[in-house]
Coordinates of C-alpha atoms in Angstrom, one line a residue:
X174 CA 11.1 15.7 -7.7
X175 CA 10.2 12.3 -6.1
X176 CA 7.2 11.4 -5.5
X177 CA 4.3 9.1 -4.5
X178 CA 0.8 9.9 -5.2
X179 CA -2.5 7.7 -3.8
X180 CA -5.8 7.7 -5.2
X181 CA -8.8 5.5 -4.5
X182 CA -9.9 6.1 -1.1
X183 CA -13.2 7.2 -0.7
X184 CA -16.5 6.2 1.7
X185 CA -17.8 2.5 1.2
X186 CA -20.1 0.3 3.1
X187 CA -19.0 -2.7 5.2
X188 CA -18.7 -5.6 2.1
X189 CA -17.7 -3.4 -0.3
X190 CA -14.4 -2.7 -2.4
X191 CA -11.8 -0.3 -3.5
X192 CA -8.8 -0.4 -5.5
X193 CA -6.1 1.8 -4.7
X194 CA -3.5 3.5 -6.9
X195 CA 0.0 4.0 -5.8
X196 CA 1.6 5.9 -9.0
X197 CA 5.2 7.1 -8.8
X198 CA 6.8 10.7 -10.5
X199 CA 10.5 11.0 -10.5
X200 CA 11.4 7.9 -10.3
X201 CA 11.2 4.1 -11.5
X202 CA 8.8 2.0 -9.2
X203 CA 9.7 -1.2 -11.0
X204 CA 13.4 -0.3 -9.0
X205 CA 11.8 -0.6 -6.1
X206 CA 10.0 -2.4 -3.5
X207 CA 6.7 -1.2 -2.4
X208 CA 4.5 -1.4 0.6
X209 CA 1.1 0.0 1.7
X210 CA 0.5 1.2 5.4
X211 CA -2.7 2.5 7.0
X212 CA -3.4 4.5 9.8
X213 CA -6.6 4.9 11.7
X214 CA -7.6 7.6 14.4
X215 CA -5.9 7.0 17.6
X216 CA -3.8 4.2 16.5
X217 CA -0.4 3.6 15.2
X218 CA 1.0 3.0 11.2
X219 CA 0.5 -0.1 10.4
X220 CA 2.5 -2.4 7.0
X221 CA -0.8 -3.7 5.4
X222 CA 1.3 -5.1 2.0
X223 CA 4.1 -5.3 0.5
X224 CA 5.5 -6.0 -3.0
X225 CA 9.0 -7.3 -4.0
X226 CA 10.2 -5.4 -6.8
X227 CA 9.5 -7.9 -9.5
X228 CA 6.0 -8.6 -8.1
X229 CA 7.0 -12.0 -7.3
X230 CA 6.6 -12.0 -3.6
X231 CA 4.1 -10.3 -1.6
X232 CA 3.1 -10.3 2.5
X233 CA 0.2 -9.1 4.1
X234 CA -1.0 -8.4 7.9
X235 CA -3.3 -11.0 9.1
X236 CA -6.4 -8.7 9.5
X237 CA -6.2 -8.2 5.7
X238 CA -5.4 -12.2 4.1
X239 CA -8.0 -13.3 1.6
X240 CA -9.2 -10.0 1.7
X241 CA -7.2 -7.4 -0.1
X242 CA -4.5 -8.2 -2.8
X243 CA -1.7 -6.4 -3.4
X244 CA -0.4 -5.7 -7.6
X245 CA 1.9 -3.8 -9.5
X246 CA 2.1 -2.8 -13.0
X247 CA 5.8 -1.4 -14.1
X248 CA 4.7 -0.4 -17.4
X249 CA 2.4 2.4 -15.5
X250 CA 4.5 2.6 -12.6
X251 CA 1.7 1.9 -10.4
X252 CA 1.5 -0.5 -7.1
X253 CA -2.7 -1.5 -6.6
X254 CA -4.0 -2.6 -3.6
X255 CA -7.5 -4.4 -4.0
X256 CA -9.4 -4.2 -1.2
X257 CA -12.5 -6.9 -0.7
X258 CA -14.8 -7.1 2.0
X259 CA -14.3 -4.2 3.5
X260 CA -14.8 -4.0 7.8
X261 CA -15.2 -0.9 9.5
X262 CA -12.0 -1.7 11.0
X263 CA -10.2 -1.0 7.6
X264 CA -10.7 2.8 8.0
X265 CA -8.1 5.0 7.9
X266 CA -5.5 7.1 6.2
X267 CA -3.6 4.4 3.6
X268 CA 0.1 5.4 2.4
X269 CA 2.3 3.7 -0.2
X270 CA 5.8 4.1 0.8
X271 CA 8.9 2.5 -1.2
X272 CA 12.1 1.5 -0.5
X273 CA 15.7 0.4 -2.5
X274 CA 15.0 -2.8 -4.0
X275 CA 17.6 -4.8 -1.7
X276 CA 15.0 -4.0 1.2
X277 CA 13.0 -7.6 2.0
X278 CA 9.5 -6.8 2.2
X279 CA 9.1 -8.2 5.9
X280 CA 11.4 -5.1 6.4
X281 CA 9.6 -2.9 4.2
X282 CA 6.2 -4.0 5.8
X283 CA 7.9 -3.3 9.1
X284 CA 8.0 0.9 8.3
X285 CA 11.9 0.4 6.4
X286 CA 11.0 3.1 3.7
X287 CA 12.5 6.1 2.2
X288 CA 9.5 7.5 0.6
X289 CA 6.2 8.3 1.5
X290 CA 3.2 9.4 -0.1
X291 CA 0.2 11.9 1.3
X292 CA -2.0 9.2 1.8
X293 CA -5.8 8.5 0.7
X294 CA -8.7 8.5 2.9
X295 CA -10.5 4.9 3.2
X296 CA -13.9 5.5 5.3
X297 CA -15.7 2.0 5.9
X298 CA -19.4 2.8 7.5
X299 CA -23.1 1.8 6.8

C-alpha cells in the first residue's frame, strides 16, 4: 500500500521551529518529486515547497523564503521541511504530497500530485 506519513507538527511559539517528516511506505520517494502544502482554517491549500526528485531544485511561496527550508534524504526516504521563525500565520494542517518525477515542481507546488498524506498539525500561538 502507498503511502505518505507526516510527523512534526505540534504547538510552538511565534519565533520558534519545527522540522517536519514526510516518510514514504510502498514506494521509492527518491522516484519522485515532492512538495509540502498547508492549510489553515477558512482558507484554501496552499504549495509551501517543493523538491525536484534529486534534491537539486527547490521553490518556495513567498510568505515562507528565508524562513523554512525544504530537504530530502533518499536513503531514509524522507522529504524535511525546516521551519524557522515561525508567525502565527504559519498555522495549519501541513501535507506532503508527491508526484511522477517528470512533474516540474512549479507544477507540483501548484496542487499536480497523485499522493497525499494525512497531514500534521502546525499550531503557532504565544
Amino acid at each position: 500500500q502507498l503511502q505518505l506519513v507526516e510527523s512534526g507538527g505540534g504547538l510552538v511559539q511565534p519565533g520558534g521551529s519545527l522540522r517536519l517528516s514526510c516518510t514514504a511506505s510502498g514506494f521509492t520517494l527518491g522516484y519522485y518529486t515532492i512538495g509540502w502544502f498547508r492549510q489553515a482554517p477558512g482558507r484554501e491549500r496552499e504549495g509551501v515547497s517543493c523538491i525536484s526528485r534529486s534534491g537539486s531544485i527547490t521553490n518556495y511561496a513567498d510568505s515562507v523564503k528565508g524562513r523554512f527550508t525544504i530537504s530530502r534524504d533518499n536513503a531514509k526516504n524522507t522529504v524535511y521541511l525546516q521551519m524557522n521563525s515561525l508567525k502565527p500565520e504559519d498555522t495549519g494542517i501541513y501535507y506532503c504530497a508527491s508526484a511522477d518525477w517528470q512533474t516540474t515542481i512549479q507544477a507540483m507546488c501548484r496542487g499536480s500530485a497523485d499522493y497525499w498524506g494525512q497531514g500534521t498539525q502546525v499550531t503557532v500561538s504565544s
